[in-house]
Short mmCIF file of C-alpha atoms and ligand atoms in Angstrom, two decimals:
data_model
loop_
_atom_site.label_atom_id
_atom_site.label_comp_id
_atom_site.label_asym_id
_atom_site.label_seq_id
_atom_site.Cartn_x
_atom_site.Cartn_y
_atom_site.Cartn_z
CA UNK A 34 -18.20 -13.87 13.82
CA UNK A 35 -20.84 -13.97 11.10
CA UNK A 36 -18.89 -14.41 7.90
CA UNK A 37 -19.53 -14.53 4.22
CA UNK A 38 -21.23 -11.47 2.76
CA UNK A 39 -19.94 -11.81 -0.81
CA UNK A 40 -22.66 -12.98 -3.17
CA UNK A 41 -20.54 -13.11 -6.34
CA UNK A 42 -18.08 -11.21 -8.51
CA UNK A 43 -18.87 -8.37 -10.92
CA UNK A 44 -16.84 -7.11 -13.88
CA UNK A 45 -15.84 -3.46 -13.52
CA UNK A 46 -15.89 -3.11 -17.31
CA UNK A 47 -19.05 -4.74 -18.68
CA UNK A 48 -20.91 -5.51 -15.43
CA UNK A 49 -21.19 -9.26 -16.10
CA UNK A 50 -21.50 -11.29 -12.90
CA UNK A 51 -19.55 -14.43 -11.99
CA UNK A 52 -19.44 -17.03 -9.22
CA UNK A 53 -16.73 -16.73 -6.57
CA UNK A 54 -13.69 -18.34 -8.18
CA UNK A 55 -9.93 -17.76 -8.46
CA UNK A 56 -10.10 -15.89 -11.76
CA UNK A 57 -7.89 -12.99 -12.84
CA UNK A 58 -10.23 -11.01 -15.08
CA UNK A 59 -13.56 -10.94 -16.93
CA UNK A 60 -13.73 -13.61 -19.64
CA UNK A 61 -15.77 -11.26 -21.84
CA UNK A 62 -13.82 -8.00 -21.73
CA UNK A 63 -10.66 -8.68 -19.61
CA UNK A 64 -11.49 -5.92 -17.12
CA UNK A 65 -10.91 -6.51 -13.38
CA UNK A 66 -13.54 -8.20 -11.22
CA UNK A 67 -14.85 -7.01 -7.87
CA UNK A 68 -16.63 -8.87 -5.07
CA UNK A 69 -20.30 -7.97 -4.64
CA UNK A 70 -21.19 -7.45 -0.95
CA UNK A 71 -24.62 -7.88 0.58
CA UNK A 72 -24.65 -4.45 2.27
CA UNK A 73 -28.07 -5.00 3.86
CA UNK A 74 -26.78 -8.05 5.72
CA UNK A 75 -23.56 -6.22 6.64
CA UNK A 76 -25.51 -3.29 8.12
CA UNK A 77 -26.82 -5.56 10.91
CA UNK A 78 -23.44 -6.22 12.54
CA UNK A 79 -21.11 -3.56 11.13
CA UNK A 80 -21.68 -0.66 13.54
CA UNK A 81 -19.31 1.76 15.27
CA UNK A 82 -20.15 0.18 18.63
CA UNK A 83 -19.53 -3.43 17.61
CA UNK A 84 -16.33 -2.55 15.75
CA UNK A 85 -14.99 -0.70 18.83
CA UNK A 86 -15.10 -3.95 20.81
CA UNK A 87 -13.10 -6.01 18.31
CA UNK A 88 -9.35 -6.81 18.27
CA UNK A 89 -7.22 -4.01 16.85
CA UNK A 90 -6.19 -5.60 13.56
CA UNK A 91 -7.45 -5.47 9.97
CA UNK A 92 -10.01 -8.21 10.60
CA UNK A 93 -12.13 -5.85 12.69
CA UNK A 94 -13.65 -4.88 9.31
CA UNK A 95 -14.21 -8.51 8.25
CA UNK A 96 -17.75 -7.95 6.95
CA UNK A 97 -16.31 -5.83 4.11
CA UNK A 98 -13.59 -8.34 3.21
CA UNK A 99 -14.24 -11.16 0.71
CA UNK A 100 -14.14 -14.23 2.96
CA UNK A 101 -16.60 -17.09 3.31
CA UNK A 102 -15.22 -18.41 6.62
CA UNK A 103 -13.04 -17.26 9.50
CA UNK A 104 -9.78 -15.42 8.78
CA UNK A 105 -6.87 -17.86 9.03
CA UNK A 106 -3.94 -15.57 8.14
CA UNK A 107 -2.83 -12.19 9.44
CA UNK A 108 -4.21 -12.03 12.98
CA UNK A 109 -2.58 -9.01 14.64
CA UNK A 110 -1.78 -7.34 11.30
CA UNK A 111 -2.91 -3.78 10.71
CA UNK A 112 -4.58 -1.03 12.75
CA UNK A 113 -1.39 0.93 12.18
CA UNK A 114 -0.83 4.27 13.92
CA UNK A 115 -2.28 7.52 12.60
CA UNK A 116 0.11 10.13 13.93
CA UNK A 117 -0.30 13.92 14.02
CA UNK A 118 2.70 15.49 12.24
CA UNK A 119 2.91 19.16 13.33
CA UNK A 120 6.65 19.56 12.72
CA UNK A 121 6.49 18.14 9.20
CA UNK A 122 3.34 20.24 8.65
CA UNK A 123 5.31 23.40 9.44
CA UNK A 124 8.13 22.36 7.09
CA UNK A 125 5.71 21.67 4.23
CA UNK A 126 3.33 24.55 4.90
CA UNK A 127 0.32 22.32 5.62
CA UNK A 128 -2.18 23.33 8.33
CA UNK A 129 -3.38 19.93 9.61
CA UNK A 130 -1.15 16.97 8.71
CA UNK A 131 -1.28 13.28 9.68
CA UNK A 132 0.92 10.28 8.91
CA UNK A 133 -0.67 6.86 8.43
CA UNK A 134 2.40 4.83 9.39
CA UNK A 135 1.96 1.47 7.66
CA UNK A 136 5.61 0.59 8.29
CA UNK A 137 4.57 -0.55 11.78
CA UNK A 138 2.17 -3.24 13.09
CA UNK A 139 2.80 -5.52 10.14
CA UNK A 140 4.97 -8.69 10.27
CA UNK A 141 6.99 -7.57 7.23
CA UNK A 142 6.74 -3.81 7.79
CA UNK A 143 4.73 -2.80 4.75
CA UNK A 144 1.03 -2.47 3.97
CA UNK A 145 1.28 -5.52 1.66
CA UNK A 146 0.72 -7.68 4.77
CA UNK A 147 -2.91 -6.47 4.67
CA UNK A 148 -3.46 -7.77 1.15
CA UNK A 149 -1.67 -11.04 1.82
CA UNK A 150 -3.78 -11.73 4.94
CA UNK A 151 -6.88 -11.61 2.74
CA UNK A 152 -5.38 -13.42 -0.27
CA UNK A 153 -3.92 -16.34 1.69
CA UNK A 154 -7.05 -16.81 3.78
CA UNK A 155 -8.87 -16.96 0.44
CA UNK A 156 -6.31 -19.38 -1.07
CA UNK A 157 -6.99 -21.75 1.83
CA UNK A 158 -10.73 -21.45 1.26
CA UNK A 159 -10.15 -22.44 -2.38
CA UNK A 160 -8.16 -25.47 -1.17
CA UNK A 161 -4.88 -24.31 -2.72
CA UNK A 162 -1.62 -25.63 -1.26
CA UNK A 163 0.78 -23.42 -3.23
CA UNK A 164 0.72 -19.63 -3.42
CA UNK A 165 2.98 -17.10 -5.06
CA UNK A 166 3.39 -13.61 -6.44
CA UNK A 167 5.20 -11.34 -8.83
CA UNK A 168 6.71 -8.61 -6.71
CA UNK A 169 8.85 -5.49 -6.57
CA UNK A 170 9.92 -6.63 -3.07
CA UNK A 171 7.40 -5.82 -0.34
CA UNK A 172 4.82 -8.27 -1.63
CA UNK A 173 7.49 -10.99 -1.82
CA UNK A 174 8.30 -10.37 1.87
CA UNK A 175 4.62 -10.52 2.83
CA UNK A 176 3.72 -13.63 0.81
CA UNK A 177 6.79 -15.53 2.02
CA UNK A 178 6.08 -14.71 5.68
CA UNK A 179 2.33 -15.26 5.39
CA UNK A 180 2.77 -18.62 3.64
CA UNK A 181 5.21 -19.76 6.31
CA UNK A 182 2.73 -18.86 9.04
CA UNK A 183 -0.15 -20.51 7.17
CA UNK A 184 1.74 -23.69 6.26
CA UNK A 185 1.46 -23.08 2.53
CA UNK A 186 4.16 -23.59 -0.09
CA UNK A 187 5.28 -20.30 -1.69
CA UNK A 188 6.78 -19.74 -5.14
CA UNK A 189 7.95 -16.15 -5.51
CA UNK A 190 9.36 -14.34 -8.53
CA UNK A 191 11.15 -10.98 -8.32
CA UNK A 192 13.55 -8.92 -10.44
CA UNK A 193 16.97 -10.34 -9.47
CA UNK A 194 18.49 -6.92 -8.77
CA UNK A 195 16.20 -5.79 -5.90
CA UNK A 196 17.41 -4.18 -2.66
CA UNK A 197 19.31 -6.62 -0.38
CA UNK A 198 16.80 -6.34 2.48
CA UNK A 199 13.89 -7.12 0.17
CA UNK A 200 15.63 -10.31 -0.99
CA UNK A 201 16.95 -11.40 2.43
CA UNK A 202 13.58 -10.52 3.97
CA UNK A 203 11.96 -12.97 1.55
CA UNK A 204 14.51 -15.80 1.53
CA UNK A 205 14.52 -16.12 5.34
CA UNK A 206 11.04 -17.70 5.23
CA UNK A 207 12.28 -20.40 2.81
CA UNK A 208 9.93 -19.95 -0.14
CA UNK A 209 10.99 -21.10 -3.60
CA UNK A 210 12.56 -17.77 -4.62
CA UNK A 211 13.22 -17.14 -8.31
CA UNK A 212 15.22 -14.10 -9.45
CA UNK A 213 14.26 -12.98 -12.94
CA UNK A 214 16.51 -10.95 -15.19
CA UNK A 215 14.38 -7.98 -16.29
CA UNK A 216 11.95 -5.55 -14.71
CA UNK A 217 8.70 -6.14 -12.82
CA UNK A 218 6.50 -6.01 -15.91
CA UNK A 219 8.36 -8.98 -17.35
CA UNK A 220 8.12 -10.89 -14.03
CA UNK A 221 4.38 -10.22 -13.91
CA UNK A 222 3.77 -11.59 -17.41
CA UNK A 223 5.68 -14.75 -16.52
CA UNK A 224 3.65 -15.23 -13.33
CA UNK A 225 0.37 -15.04 -15.25
CA UNK A 226 1.63 -17.93 -17.40
CA UNK A 227 2.85 -19.96 -14.40
CA UNK A 228 -0.45 -19.48 -12.50
CA UNK A 229 -2.34 -20.77 -15.57
CA UNK A 230 0.03 -23.69 -16.06
CA UNK A 231 0.09 -24.94 -12.46
CA UNK A 232 -3.19 -23.72 -10.95
CA UNK A 233 -1.29 -22.09 -8.06
CA UNK A 234 -2.70 -19.11 -6.19
CA UNK A 235 -0.72 -16.10 -7.34
CA UNK A 236 -2.00 -13.39 -5.02
CA UNK A 237 -1.73 -10.51 -7.50
CA UNK A 238 -2.72 -12.54 -10.57
CA UNK A 239 -5.54 -15.07 -10.18
CA UNK A 240 -6.32 -14.05 -6.57
CA UNK A 241 -6.14 -10.33 -7.39
CA UNK A 242 -9.91 -9.78 -7.04
CA UNK A 243 -9.69 -10.78 -3.36
CA UNK A 244 -6.15 -9.57 -2.61
CA UNK A 245 -6.85 -5.97 -3.65
CA UNK A 246 -9.73 -5.70 -1.18
CA UNK A 247 -7.21 -5.89 1.68
CA UNK A 248 -6.12 -2.34 0.80
CA UNK A 249 -9.55 -1.02 1.76
CA UNK A 250 -8.65 -1.53 5.42
CA UNK A 251 -6.32 1.50 5.17
CA UNK A 252 -9.40 3.61 4.45
CA UNK A 253 -11.54 2.05 7.20
CA UNK A 254 -8.79 2.60 9.76
CA UNK A 255 -8.28 6.22 8.72
CA UNK A 256 -11.97 6.99 9.17
CA UNK A 257 -12.22 5.21 12.53
CA UNK A 258 -9.00 6.80 13.83
CA UNK A 259 -10.27 10.27 12.87
CA UNK A 260 -13.35 9.63 15.04
CA UNK A 261 -15.46 8.23 12.19
CA UNK A 262 -14.83 11.19 9.93
CA UNK A 263 -13.29 11.28 6.48
CA UNK A 264 -10.05 13.24 5.94
CA UNK A 265 -10.12 16.11 3.45
CA UNK A 266 -7.05 14.92 1.54
CA UNK A 267 -5.11 11.68 1.18
CA UNK A 268 -1.78 11.42 -0.63
CA UNK A 269 -1.28 7.83 -1.82
CA UNK A 270 1.71 6.17 -3.47
CA UNK A 271 0.90 4.36 -6.71
CA UNK A 272 2.57 1.25 -8.14
CA UNK A 273 -0.01 -1.00 -9.80
CA UNK A 274 -2.56 1.70 -8.93
CA UNK A 275 -4.76 -0.43 -6.68
CA UNK A 276 -4.36 1.14 -3.21
CA UNK A 277 -5.50 4.62 -4.23
CA UNK A 278 -8.78 3.34 -5.67
CA UNK A 279 -9.42 1.08 -2.68
CA UNK A 280 -9.14 4.03 -0.29
CA UNK A 281 -11.84 5.82 -2.28
CA UNK A 282 -13.96 2.65 -2.31
CA UNK A 283 -13.57 2.22 1.47
CA UNK A 284 -14.70 5.79 2.16
CA UNK A 285 -17.70 5.27 -0.14
CA UNK A 286 -18.73 2.05 1.60
CA UNK A 287 -18.52 3.66 5.05
CA UNK A 288 -20.70 6.55 3.86
CA UNK A 289 -23.23 4.16 2.29
CA UNK A 290 -23.40 2.17 5.53
CA UNK A 291 -23.86 5.37 7.54
CA UNK A 292 -20.68 5.01 9.63
CA UNK A 293 -19.37 8.37 8.40
CA UNK A 294 -20.91 11.48 6.92
CA UNK A 295 -20.26 11.71 3.16
CA UNK A 296 -18.02 14.79 3.41
CA UNK A 297 -15.94 15.70 0.35
CA UNK A 298 -12.39 14.36 0.04
CA UNK A 299 -9.64 14.49 -2.57
CA UNK A 300 -7.20 11.65 -3.20
CA UNK A 301 -3.86 12.62 -4.69
CA UNK A 302 -1.46 10.18 -6.36
CA UNK A 303 2.34 10.04 -6.04
CA UNK A 304 4.84 8.32 -8.35
CA UNK A 305 8.55 8.90 -8.88
CA UNK A 306 9.44 10.83 -12.03
CA UNK A 307 11.39 7.77 -13.22
CA UNK A 308 8.20 5.69 -13.29
CA UNK A 309 5.19 7.97 -13.64
CA UNK A 310 2.73 6.39 -16.10
CA UNK A 311 -0.32 7.46 -14.05
CA UNK A 312 0.85 10.90 -12.91
CA UNK A 313 2.19 11.61 -16.40
CA UNK A 314 -1.21 10.86 -17.92
CA UNK A 315 -2.90 13.04 -15.28
CA UNK A 316 -0.60 16.00 -15.88
CA UNK A 317 -0.87 15.79 -19.65
CA UNK A 318 -4.64 15.36 -19.47
CA UNK A 319 -4.47 12.09 -21.40
CA UNK A 320 -7.53 9.84 -21.46
CA UNK A 321 -5.45 6.68 -20.78
CA UNK A 322 -2.28 5.59 -18.99
CA UNK A 323 0.78 5.27 -21.22
CA UNK A 324 3.26 2.53 -20.10
CA UNK A 325 6.85 3.63 -19.35
CA UNK A 326 10.17 1.88 -18.79
CA UNK A 327 11.02 2.37 -15.08
CA UNK A 328 14.28 4.06 -14.11
CA UNK A 329 14.17 5.11 -10.44
CA UNK A 330 15.52 4.30 -6.98
CA UNK A 331 11.91 3.81 -5.88
CA UNK A 332 11.83 0.10 -6.67
CA UNK A 333 8.58 -0.62 -4.83
CA UNK A 334 6.69 1.74 -7.16
CA UNK A 335 8.55 0.75 -10.35
CA UNK A 336 5.67 -0.73 -12.32
CA UNK A 337 5.74 0.69 -15.82
CA UNK A 338 2.44 -0.80 -17.00
CA UNK A 339 0.12 -0.58 -13.96
CA UNK A 340 -2.79 -3.05 -13.98
CA UNK A 341 -5.09 -0.61 -12.17
CA UNK A 342 -3.69 2.52 -13.82
CA UNK A 343 -6.95 3.57 -15.51
CA UNK A 344 -8.90 3.13 -12.25
CA UNK A 345 -6.28 5.14 -10.34
CA UNK A 346 -6.48 7.96 -12.87
CA UNK A 347 -10.26 7.92 -12.55
CA UNK A 348 -10.08 8.12 -8.74
CA UNK A 349 -7.77 11.15 -8.88
CA UNK A 350 -10.03 12.95 -11.37
CA UNK A 351 -13.33 11.98 -9.72
CA UNK A 352 -12.24 13.17 -6.25
CA UNK A 353 -10.66 16.42 -7.46
CA UNK A 354 -7.19 15.18 -6.55
CA UNK A 355 -3.90 15.86 -8.30
CA UNK A 356 -0.83 13.83 -9.26
CA UNK A 357 2.82 14.62 -8.50
CA UNK A 358 6.01 12.93 -9.66
CA UNK A 359 9.08 14.05 -7.67
CA UNK A 360 12.63 13.31 -8.82
CA UNK A 361 14.79 10.71 -7.05
CA UNK A 362 16.66 13.57 -5.34
CA UNK A 363 13.39 14.95 -3.99
CA UNK A 364 12.44 11.42 -2.83
CA UNK A 365 15.64 11.20 -0.75
CA UNK A 366 14.94 14.65 0.69
CA UNK A 367 11.42 13.44 1.51
CA UNK A 368 12.74 10.41 3.43
CA UNK A 369 15.08 12.66 5.43
CA UNK A 370 12.41 15.28 6.09
CA UNK A 371 10.00 12.70 7.55
CA UNK A 372 12.76 11.21 9.70
CA UNK A 373 14.15 14.51 10.96
CA UNK A 374 10.81 16.20 11.55
CA UNK A 375 8.75 13.32 12.94
CA UNK A 376 11.12 10.47 13.85
CA UNK A 377 9.56 8.14 11.30
CA UNK A 378 11.60 6.17 8.76
CA UNK A 379 9.80 5.45 5.51
CA UNK A 380 11.08 3.59 2.50
CA UNK A 381 11.53 5.21 -0.90
CA UNK A 382 7.78 5.00 -1.56
CA UNK A 383 7.28 7.06 1.62
CA UNK A 384 9.84 9.59 0.44
CA UNK A 385 7.89 9.83 -2.80
CA UNK A 386 4.69 10.64 -0.90
CA UNK A 387 6.34 13.29 1.30
CA UNK A 388 8.02 14.90 -1.72
CA UNK A 389 4.75 14.85 -3.66
CA UNK A 390 2.96 16.44 -0.67
CA UNK A 391 5.57 19.19 -0.63
CA UNK A 392 4.87 19.97 -4.28
CA UNK A 393 1.10 19.71 -3.76
CA UNK A 394 1.22 22.10 -0.78
CA UNK A 395 3.30 24.60 -2.78
CA UNK A 396 0.78 24.34 -5.61
CA UNK A 397 -2.15 25.15 -3.29
CA UNK A 398 -3.78 21.71 -3.41
CA UNK A 399 -4.50 21.77 0.35
CA UNK A 400 -5.64 25.41 0.42
CA UNK A 401 -9.03 24.52 1.93
CA UNK A 402 -7.30 23.70 5.25
CA UNK A 403 -8.95 20.31 5.63
CA UNK A 404 -6.92 17.48 7.27
CA UNK A 405 -4.26 15.91 5.04
CA UNK A 406 -3.14 12.28 5.48
CA UNK A 407 0.08 10.92 3.95
CA UNK A 408 0.18 7.14 3.42
CA UNK A 409 3.65 5.89 4.43
CA UNK A 410 3.40 2.31 3.22
CA UNK A 411 6.75 0.66 4.00
CA UNK A 412 9.72 0.83 6.38
CA UNK A 413 12.94 2.63 5.50
CA UNK A 414 15.16 -0.19 6.76
CA UNK A 415 14.16 -2.09 3.63
CA UNK A 416 15.72 0.46 1.27
CA UNK A 417 18.84 1.75 3.02
CA UNK A 418 20.88 1.44 -0.19
CA UNK A 419 19.02 4.44 -1.56
CA UNK A 420 20.54 6.64 1.14
CA UNK A 421 24.13 5.73 0.20
CA UNK A 422 26.60 4.00 2.55
CA UNK A 423 29.17 6.75 2.96
CA UNK A 424 29.05 9.86 5.15
CA UNK A 425 26.69 8.40 7.74
CA UNK A 426 29.14 9.06 10.59
CA UNK A 427 29.93 12.64 11.55
CA UNK A 428 33.32 11.34 12.65
CA UNK A 429 35.12 8.13 13.62
CA UNK A 430 37.40 8.32 16.69
CA UNK A 431 39.30 6.15 19.15
CA UNK A 432 37.48 5.73 22.46
CA UNK A 433 39.17 8.71 24.14
CA UNK A 434 37.57 11.81 25.60
CA UNK A 435 40.28 14.03 24.11
CA UNK A 436 39.39 12.85 20.61
CA UNK A 437 35.70 13.51 21.21
CA UNK A 438 36.47 16.96 22.62
CA UNK A 439 38.63 17.83 19.62
CA UNK A 440 35.84 16.73 17.30
CA UNK A 441 33.24 18.72 19.27
CA UNK A 442 35.38 21.85 19.24
CA UNK A 443 35.80 21.61 15.45
CA UNK A 444 32.07 21.16 15.09
CA UNK A 445 31.20 24.13 17.31
CA UNK A 446 33.67 26.31 15.46
CA UNK A 447 32.13 25.39 12.11
CA UNK A 448 28.58 26.12 13.29
C1 LIG B 215 2.90 -2.07 -3.48
C2 LIG B 215 3.25 -0.82 -2.82
C3 LIG B 215 2.53 0.39 -3.05
C4 LIG B 215 1.50 0.61 -4.11
O1 LIG B 215 0.52 -0.26 -4.25
P1 LIG B 215 -0.44 -0.39 -5.53
O2 LIG B 215 -1.69 -0.80 -4.88
O3 LIG B 215 0.17 -1.43 -6.39
O4 LIG B 215 -0.53 0.93 -6.23
C5 LIG B 215 2.86 1.48 -2.28
N1 LIG B 215 3.85 1.46 -1.38
C6 LIG B 215 4.57 0.36 -1.16
C7 LIG B 215 5.67 0.43 -0.17
C8 LIG B 215 4.30 -0.82 -1.86
O5 LIG B 215 5.05 -1.90 -1.62
ZN1 LIG B 216 -16.34 -7.69 -18.47
#
């Protein structure tokens, strides 16, 4: 592999350029930084033909990821299935519908494994021995697992009242796991202070510039899996607001490099009504995102003051997308719809995307008939609490045929 196509970092606010360092934001204006890629050098090796011959994981797009050496974390992660969803399409009234199922092909069953592969490889390049994160759950799982595999120490901070599977699925890898009383926004502020104090690599704080780039691989995979074409519509969940913008960036890079035709696409954003700072701003036509206090079952998207909120809003507006913010009840219906129609189990963030797509379809957002892709970013087994424990059995019987037959007869009679 030829590696190392990043020449420096550039501020998205004022344009000032920096050397490659673990730094959270621009020292002049506090806006986010982005790696600068040498696209002319990348063009030489990044072709459809060469990519086709590479292993089917996220590193097949390594030229457009911010590494200086070989990837050391996350081999085998990514290249998740893109699945045609005709039965869900019929239920939602969408002509051509696809599911990008990022609950599979990742060690911790969410798309956060993509970001952590990049961030921890980068942490090792910077010579760090301790990594960490502030998390609403999925990132904690991914950092804990990735650090274990990479032989790094992990210090992870989460709200102490997260779903059981998100906590157990972090603790099993033996990180230092700190539960914080309060919501994610409080945890995140604390992590910024700890990263400063100790010089540790917090993936979504001082490694954020590199970490976020991992999300672009969702966009590269989508284009390749559609036969090097861009979809017409993407519906993306939004928490900190990074993923949605990275999908737009990925499509733009592929068009610039000539791997796809620059056909028009719209990217739509989904948040639960109980935490909708970005969608709320979109719907009210506000110039900026207004922070909210989260109150929703969708814990993975419960970030009230999203770091990349303004960029997410800009992506929606620039691509002619829309925003939708379904209620928690609609989210649960969305989870069930995806499971019953397509046999795919998404977490609450997935339910949010399906429910948002239902509203978008009803509102005519997909009226042009172009292909629609829903990003299902995490597995439903991580958020079973949301579905409620009771009433999962249709009946409970002794192991006797007569009891089953009595049950079946009752059921047939009721139908
Ligand atoms: C983190 C996360 C998101 C959103 O990511 P952002 O880039 O922060 O907007 C979406 N879905 C799931 C399941 C997540 O864990
Ligand atoms: Zn700046």
